[in-house]
Amino acid sequence: MKALRIHEFGNPSLAVLEDLAPAEPGPGQVSLRIEAASVNPLDLKMLAGHMRQVFPVSLPYTLGTDLAGVVLQAGPGVARFQPGDRVVGRLEPTAGGAFAQAAVVPEQALSLMPADMSFEQAAALPTAAGTAWLALFGAGKLQAGQRVLVHAAAGGVGSFAVQFARQAGAHVVATASARNLGLAEELGAHEVIDYQRQDFAGLLRGVDLVLDTVGGDTLERSWQVLAPRGAVVSTVDFAVKPRGSQAGAFVFFQHDAEALSGILESFKAKQLQIVLDTIHPLDDARAALEQVAGGHARGKVIVRASH
C-alpha cells in the first residue's frame, strides 16, 4: 500500500509517498481500505514536530488522523463491524496513518457512515466537527437564546460551529472574508462581519460565547465583546485562562463517539452542510498539506485514496 510519510520534522516538502506492507488487525481492531482523509492544522503541527511533547511519535511517521473507508477485516473480539461496512473515524495523533491506502484502526475509534454520505464528506467530520461540538457544548456550555461569535466561519471548524450554534437556538454572529460572507449566511449566521474591512470589537458587545480559531490579536480583541459572564473558547491558544468573571478555555478534540454520533444524526436529518474545498489524490497529498498551510481554505481539504 501507499502511505505519505516523514523521516524528519519540517515542512510539507519532506512528506514522501512510500510503499508499505499492510498491517493485520489485532484484538479489538479492524483493517480498513481508506477511501478519503481530511487535512487538519494538527497534521501540519505533527509534520513540523511542534507537538512532540504532547504527542510523541516515532519516525518514520505516516501523517493524517481523520479518515473514512471500508472495513476489510475484523480482528478478534470485534463485535460492531464486519467486512464491507462503510465507516468514519479518527486515529490517535501518536499513531497517525490516515494519508494512506489502508490502516488498522481500534474498533472504538470508528462509527458507521450514513448510507447517503460520501467518503469525502465523512472524512471531513471527526476533528473539525468534533472540535466545534466540544467547543460550543462542552467548554462553552452554549444555551438557546445566547449570542455567539464564531471567527473564521468559512473554515473547517467554523463552518460546523455556525450550523451547530444555529440549530441550538443561539443568535450567531460570524466573521469571514468578503468572499465567504454569503457562505456564512447560508450556513445559518444571523449577522456577518467582514473581518478585513470591519472591526468586530468595535461593533459587538454582550456576546455570551466567542469561538476563536484564529488566535493572536483576534483572540485578544475577542475579550472586549464579551458579556460580563461570557466565555472565550480557543482552539489554537493553550494559554487561554479566565479573566475575572469571564471564562476562558482551550479545547483540543479527542475522539468522542457520542459527539460524532450526534453529528452524524444531524446529517441524517438534513441539518448539516459539509463544506468541501479541494479534493486531492493521495499521489498529490503534499499539495493538500501546502494548501492548508497557506490558510483561507473554504471548509475542508480532502485527500482521496486511489486503489
GROMACS .gro file of C-alpha atoms in nm:
model
  307
    1MET     CA    1   0.000   0.000   0.000
    2LYS     CA    2   0.099   0.364  -0.044
    3ALA     CA    3   0.138   0.597   0.256
    4LEU     CA    4   0.251   0.958   0.298
    5ARG     CA    5   0.537   0.954   0.548
    6ILE     CA    6   0.803   1.174   0.700
    7HIS     CA    7   1.152   1.074   0.812
    8GLU     CA    8   1.228   1.410   0.971
    9PHE     CA    9   1.022   1.702   1.101
   10GLY     CA   10   0.976   2.012   0.891
   11ASN     CA   11   0.760   2.144   0.606
   12PRO     CA   12   0.534   1.962   0.355
   13SER     CA   13   0.820   1.915   0.109
   14LEU     CA   14   0.957   1.647   0.344
   15ALA     CA   15   0.647   1.427   0.310
   16VAL     CA   16   0.705   1.140   0.067
   17LEU     CA   17   0.482   0.865  -0.070
   18GLU     CA   18   0.619   0.521   0.013
   19ASP     CA   19   0.514   0.158  -0.034
   20LEU     CA   20   0.441  -0.031   0.289
   21ALA     CA   21   0.308  -0.374   0.375
   22PRO     CA   22  -0.047  -0.352   0.520
   23ALA     CA   23  -0.074  -0.446   0.887
   24GLU     CA   24  -0.303  -0.720   1.020
   25PRO     CA   25  -0.571  -0.623   1.275
   26GLY     CA   26  -0.516  -0.734   1.632
   27PRO     CA   27  -0.774  -0.783   1.908
   28GLY     CA   28  -1.031  -0.503   1.906
   29GLN     CA   29  -0.903  -0.366   1.574
   30VAL     CA   30  -1.027  -0.359   1.217
   31SER     CA   31  -0.835  -0.315   0.893
   32LEU     CA   32  -0.970  -0.052   0.655
   33ARG     CA   33  -0.940   0.028   0.290
   34ILE     CA   34  -0.910   0.405   0.322
   35GLU     CA   35  -1.116   0.596   0.068
   36ALA     CA   36  -1.069   0.953   0.192
   37ALA     CA   37  -0.892   1.153   0.463
   38SER     CA   38  -0.905   1.519   0.560
   39VAL     CA   39  -0.627   1.763   0.641
   40ASN     CA   40  -0.630   1.941   0.977
   41PRO     CA   41  -0.399   2.209   1.119
   42LEU     CA   42  -0.287   1.940   1.364
   43ASP     CA   43  -0.138   1.743   1.075
   44LEU     CA   44   0.088   2.038   0.995
   45LYS     CA   45   0.191   2.069   1.359
   46MET     CA   46   0.274   1.699   1.372
   47LEU     CA   47   0.470   1.736   1.048
   48ALA     CA   48   0.667   2.028   1.189
   49GLY     CA   49   0.739   1.848   1.515
   50HIS     CA   50   0.564   2.114   1.721
   51MET     CA   51   0.350   1.861   1.910
   52ARG     CA   52   0.625   1.620   2.018
   53GLN     CA   53   0.584   1.696   2.388
   54VAL     CA   54   0.209   1.633   2.371
   55PHE     CA   55   0.208   1.356   2.110
   56PRO     CA   56   0.549   1.185   2.097
   57VAL     CA   57   0.588   0.992   1.772
   58SER     CA   58   0.848   0.764   1.622
   59LEU     CA   59   0.996   0.836   1.281
   60PRO     CA   60   0.923   0.745   1.011
   61TYR     CA   61   0.565   0.858   1.069
   62THR     CA   62   0.257   0.832   0.845
   63LEU     CA   63   0.060   1.156   0.850
   64GLY     CA   64  -0.314   1.205   0.896
   65THR     CA   65  -0.580   1.132   1.159
   66ASP     CA   66  -0.929   1.173   1.006
   67LEU     CA   67  -1.043   0.903   0.765
   68ALA     CA   68  -1.333   0.722   0.604
   69GLY     CA   69  -1.328   0.387   0.433
   70VAL     CA   70  -1.448   0.028   0.411
   71VAL     CA   71  -1.383  -0.249   0.663
   72LEU     CA   72  -1.167  -0.523   0.512
   73GLN     CA   73  -1.118  -0.748   0.813
   74ALA     CA   74  -1.230  -0.751   1.176
   75GLY     CA   75  -0.982  -0.864   1.438
   76PRO     CA   76  -1.058  -1.094   1.733
   77GLY     CA   77  -1.326  -0.960   1.966
   78VAL     CA   78  -1.466  -0.700   1.727
   79ALA     CA   79  -1.846  -0.702   1.753
   80ARG     CA   80  -1.965  -0.378   1.594
   81PHE     CA   81  -1.825  -0.406   1.242
   82GLN     CA   82  -1.791  -0.659   0.966
   83PRO     CA   83  -1.622  -0.661   0.625
   84GLY     CA   84  -1.792  -0.424   0.382
   85ASP     CA   85  -1.910  -0.173   0.642
   86ARG     CA   86  -1.859   0.192   0.547
   87VAL     CA   87  -1.705   0.371   0.846
   88VAL     CA   88  -1.565   0.705   0.958
   89GLY     CA   89  -1.325   0.772   1.241
   90ARG     CA   90  -1.016   0.932   1.383
   91LEU     CA   91  -0.674   0.786   1.451
   92GLU     CA   92  -0.477   0.896   1.754
   93PRO     CA   93  -0.216   1.158   1.656
   94THR     CA   94   0.059   0.944   1.808
   95ALA     CA   95  -0.033   0.667   1.563
   96GLY     CA   96  -0.126   0.868   1.254
   97GLY     CA   97  -0.182   0.680   0.931
   98ALA     CA   98  -0.482   0.836   0.753
   99PHE     CA   99  -0.291   0.957   0.446
  100ALA     CA  100  -0.258   0.605   0.310
  101GLN     CA  101  -0.446   0.338   0.120
  102ALA     CA  102  -0.508   0.122   0.427
  103ALA     CA  103  -0.491   0.135   0.806
  104VAL     CA  104  -0.555  -0.069   1.117
  105VAL     CA  105  -0.791   0.117   1.349
  106PRO     CA  106  -0.927   0.047   1.700
  107GLU     CA  107  -1.294  -0.050   1.686
  108GLN     CA  108  -1.394   0.223   1.933
  109ALA     CA  109  -1.248   0.494   1.706
  110LEU     CA  110  -1.500   0.421   1.429
  111SER     CA  111  -1.866   0.486   1.355
  112LEU     CA  112  -2.090   0.365   1.074
  113MET     CA  113  -2.146   0.619   0.796
  114PRO     CA  114  -2.497   0.718   0.685
  115ALA     CA  115  -2.589   0.548   0.358
  116ASP     CA  116  -2.615   0.876   0.166
  117MET     CA  117  -2.287   1.025   0.293
  118SER     CA  118  -1.983   1.025   0.063
  119PHE     CA  119  -1.642   0.919   0.187
  120GLU     CA  120  -1.515   1.273   0.129
  121GLN     CA  121  -1.794   1.419   0.342
  122ALA     CA  122  -1.735   1.166   0.617
  123ALA     CA  123  -1.360   1.226   0.630
  124ALA     CA  124  -1.425   1.597   0.682
  125LEU     CA  125  -1.607   1.539   1.010
  126PRO     CA  126  -1.414   1.388   1.302
  127THR     CA  127  -1.171   1.660   1.412
  128ALA     CA  128  -1.332   1.974   1.267
  129ALA     CA  129  -1.695   1.899   1.350
  130GLY     CA  130  -1.596   1.730   1.676
  131THR     CA  131  -1.394   2.033   1.785
  132ALA     CA  132  -1.683   2.267   1.703
  133TRP     CA  133  -1.922   2.048   1.902
  134LEU     CA  134  -1.692   2.027   2.204
  135ALA     CA  135  -1.612   2.399   2.199
  136LEU     CA  136  -1.976   2.504   2.188
  137PHE     CA  137  -2.146   2.250   2.410
  138GLY     CA  138  -1.862   2.112   2.623
  139ALA     CA  139  -1.634   2.401   2.712
  140GLY     CA  140  -1.874   2.675   2.603
  141LYS     CA  141  -2.195   2.531   2.753
  142LEU     CA  142  -2.396   2.712   2.485
  143GLN     CA  143  -2.766   2.758   2.554
  144ALA     CA  144  -3.059   2.860   2.335
  145GLY     CA  145  -3.105   3.235   2.320
  146GLN     CA  146  -2.739   3.318   2.381
  147ARG     CA  147  -2.526   3.528   2.145
  148VAL     CA  148  -2.224   3.350   1.998
  149LEU     CA  149  -1.944   3.491   1.783
  150VAL     CA  150  -1.774   3.242   1.550
  151HIS     CA  151  -1.444   3.353   1.400
  152ALA     CA  152  -1.331   3.219   1.060
  153ALA     CA  153  -1.681   3.094   0.992
  154ALA     CA  154  -1.592   2.957   0.648
  155GLY     CA  155  -1.310   2.738   0.781
  156GLY     CA  156  -1.329   2.375   0.882
  157VAL     CA  157  -1.424   2.422   1.249
  158GLY     CA  158  -1.609   2.749   1.192
  159SER     CA  159  -1.838   2.618   0.919
  160PHE     CA  160  -1.962   2.345   1.151
  161ALA     CA  161  -1.982   2.573   1.457
  162VAL     CA  162  -2.214   2.819   1.281
  163GLN     CA  163  -2.455   2.538   1.199
  164PHE     CA  164  -2.446   2.372   1.541
  165ALA     CA  165  -2.499   2.704   1.719
  166ARG     CA  166  -2.791   2.798   1.494
  167GLN     CA  167  -2.953   2.458   1.545
  168ALA     CA  168  -2.914   2.501   1.923
  169GLY     CA  169  -3.118   2.821   1.911
  170ALA     CA  170  -2.834   3.070   1.957
  171HIS     CA  171  -2.802   3.406   1.783
  172VAL     CA  172  -2.498   3.358   1.561
  173VAL     CA  173  -2.255   3.631   1.455
  174ALA     CA  174  -1.983   3.520   1.214
  175THR     CA  175  -1.661   3.673   1.087
  176ALA     CA  176  -1.532   3.583   0.741
  177SER     CA  177  -1.362   3.734   0.439
  178ALA     CA  178  -1.575   3.922   0.187
  179ARG     CA  179  -1.593   3.625  -0.050
  180ASN     CA  180  -1.720   3.399   0.229
  181LEU     CA  181  -1.987   3.621   0.388
  182GLY     CA  182  -2.257   3.463   0.174
  183LEU     CA  183  -2.146   3.116   0.278
  184ALA     CA  184  -2.159   3.213   0.646
  185GLU     CA  185  -2.517   3.334   0.600
  186GLU     CA  186  -2.607   3.019   0.409
  187LEU     CA  187  -2.476   2.810   0.698
  188GLY     CA  188  -2.701   2.995   0.941
  189ALA     CA  189  -2.530   3.312   1.068
  190HIS     CA  190  -2.776   3.586   1.166
  191GLU     CA  191  -2.509   3.855   1.131
  192VAL     CA  192  -2.186   3.853   0.929
  193ILE     CA  193  -1.878   4.072   0.965
  194ASP     CA  194  -1.609   4.119   0.700
  195TYR     CA  195  -1.300   4.089   0.919
  196GLN     CA  196  -1.084   4.255   0.652
  197ARG     CA  197  -1.292   4.574   0.643
  198GLN     CA  198  -1.484   4.583   0.970
  199ASP     CA  199  -1.369   4.579   1.332
  200PHE     CA  200  -1.576   4.322   1.515
  201ALA     CA  201  -1.451   4.454   1.850
  202GLY     CA  202  -1.594   4.795   1.770
  203LEU     CA  203  -1.927   4.656   1.651
  204LEU     CA  204  -2.018   4.399   1.914
  205ARG     CA  205  -2.091   4.391   2.287
  206GLY     CA  206  -2.273   4.149   2.515
  207VAL     CA  207  -2.159   3.830   2.343
  208ASP     CA  208  -2.207   3.521   2.560
  209LEU     CA  209  -1.958   3.295   2.382
  210VAL     CA  210  -1.672   3.353   2.139
  211LEU     CA  211  -1.526   3.062   1.944
  212ASP     CA  212  -1.173   3.155   1.840
  213THR     CA  213  -0.993   2.952   1.575
  214VAL     CA  214  -0.750   3.231   1.480
  215GLY     CA  215  -0.555   3.332   1.791
  216GLY     CA  216  -0.323   3.631   1.826
  217ASP     CA  217  -0.480   3.975   1.803
  218THR     CA  218  -0.819   3.829   1.709
  219LEU     CA  219  -0.826   3.632   2.033
  220GLU     CA  220  -0.712   3.929   2.241
  221ARG     CA  221  -0.977   4.163   2.099
  222SER     CA  222  -1.246   3.899   2.149
  223TRP     CA  223  -1.241   3.965   2.523
  224GLN     CA  224  -1.371   4.317   2.455
  225VAL     CA  225  -1.702   4.195   2.311
  226LEU     CA  226  -1.792   3.955   2.594
  227ALA     CA  227  -2.083   3.992   2.831
  228PRO     CA  228  -1.976   4.016   3.200
  229ARG     CA  229  -2.010   3.639   3.242
  230GLY     CA  230  -1.929   3.544   2.884
  231ALA     CA  231  -1.665   3.297   2.772
  232VAL     CA  232  -1.389   3.272   2.513
  233VAL     CA  233  -1.309   2.924   2.386
  234SER     CA  234  -1.000   2.891   2.169
  235THR     CA  235  -0.886   2.601   1.954
  236VAL     CA  236  -0.538   2.747   1.896
  237ASP     CA  237  -0.406   2.907   2.217
  238PHE     CA  238  -0.310   2.671   2.500
  239ALA     CA  239  -0.270   2.964   2.741
  240VAL     CA  240  -0.629   3.093   2.743
  241LYS     CA  241  -0.743   3.147   3.102
  242PRO     CA  242  -1.041   3.313   3.275
  243ARG     CA  243  -1.030   3.689   3.325
  244GLY     CA  244  -1.230   3.794   3.627
  245SER     CA  245  -1.591   3.687   3.578
  246GLN     CA  246  -1.527   3.596   3.215
  247ALA     CA  247  -1.438   3.236   3.138
  248GLY     CA  248  -1.159   3.125   2.907
  249ALA     CA  249  -1.076   2.777   2.785
  250PHE     CA  250  -0.865   2.592   2.531
  251VAL     CA  251  -1.017   2.291   2.358
  252PHE     CA  252  -0.844   2.009   2.179
  253PHE     CA  253  -1.065   1.740   2.033
  254GLN     CA  254  -1.017   1.382   2.142
  255HIS     CA  255  -1.234   1.118   1.977
  256ASP     CA  256  -1.582   1.125   2.130
  257ALA     CA  257  -1.819   0.860   1.997
  258GLU     CA  258  -2.122   1.036   2.147
  259ALA     CA  259  -2.035   1.368   1.982
  260LEU     CA  260  -1.970   1.202   1.646
  261SER     CA  261  -2.299   1.014   1.676
  262GLY     CA  262  -2.484   1.343   1.729
  263ILE     CA  263  -2.306   1.498   1.432
  264LEU     CA  264  -2.396   1.205   1.207
  265GLU     CA  265  -2.759   1.228   1.321
  266SER     CA  266  -2.762   1.595   1.217
  267PHE     CA  267  -2.650   1.488   0.870
  268LYS     CA  268  -2.917   1.217   0.852
  269ALA     CA  269  -3.178   1.478   0.943
  270LYS     CA  270  -3.058   1.701   0.655
  271GLN     CA  271  -2.949   1.966   0.907
  272LEU     CA  272  -2.576   1.963   0.834
  273GLN     CA  273  -2.395   2.101   0.531
  274ILE     CA  274  -2.040   1.972   0.488
  275VAL     CA  275  -1.831   2.230   0.303
  276LEU     CA  276  -1.552   2.081   0.094
  277ASP     CA  277  -1.280   2.289  -0.068
  278THR     CA  278  -1.036   2.087  -0.279
  279ILE     CA  279  -1.009   1.709  -0.318
  280HIS     CA  280  -0.651   1.600  -0.384
  281PRO     CA  281  -0.546   1.248  -0.488
  282LEU     CA  282  -0.317   1.065  -0.247
  283ASP     CA  283  -0.038   1.094  -0.504
  284ASP     CA  284  -0.063   1.472  -0.458
  285ALA     CA  285  -0.126   1.475  -0.082
  286ARG     CA  286   0.166   1.709  -0.028
  287ALA     CA  287  -0.028   1.976  -0.218
  288ALA     CA  288  -0.318   1.928   0.025
  289LEU     CA  289  -0.085   1.998   0.317
  290GLU     CA  290   0.053   2.305   0.141
  291GLN     CA  291  -0.298   2.435   0.074
  292VAL     CA  292  -0.397   2.413   0.440
  293ALA     CA  293  -0.064   2.562   0.545
  294GLY     CA  294  -0.139   2.861   0.321
  295GLY     CA  295  -0.465   2.932   0.507
  296HIS     CA  296  -0.802   3.051   0.376
  297ALA     CA  297  -0.938   2.709   0.279
  298ARG     CA  298  -1.316   2.713   0.241
  299GLY     CA  299  -1.434   2.426   0.455
  300LYS     CA  300  -1.225   2.111   0.445
  301VAL     CA  301  -0.939   1.997   0.222
  302ILE     CA  302  -0.959   1.627   0.136
  303VAL     CA  303  -0.711   1.358   0.031
  304ARG     CA  304  -0.872   1.085  -0.184
  305ALA     CA  305  -0.704   0.747  -0.187
  306SER     CA  306  -0.691   0.552  -0.514
  307HIS     CA  307  -0.688   0.172  -0.539
   0.00000   0.00000   0.00000
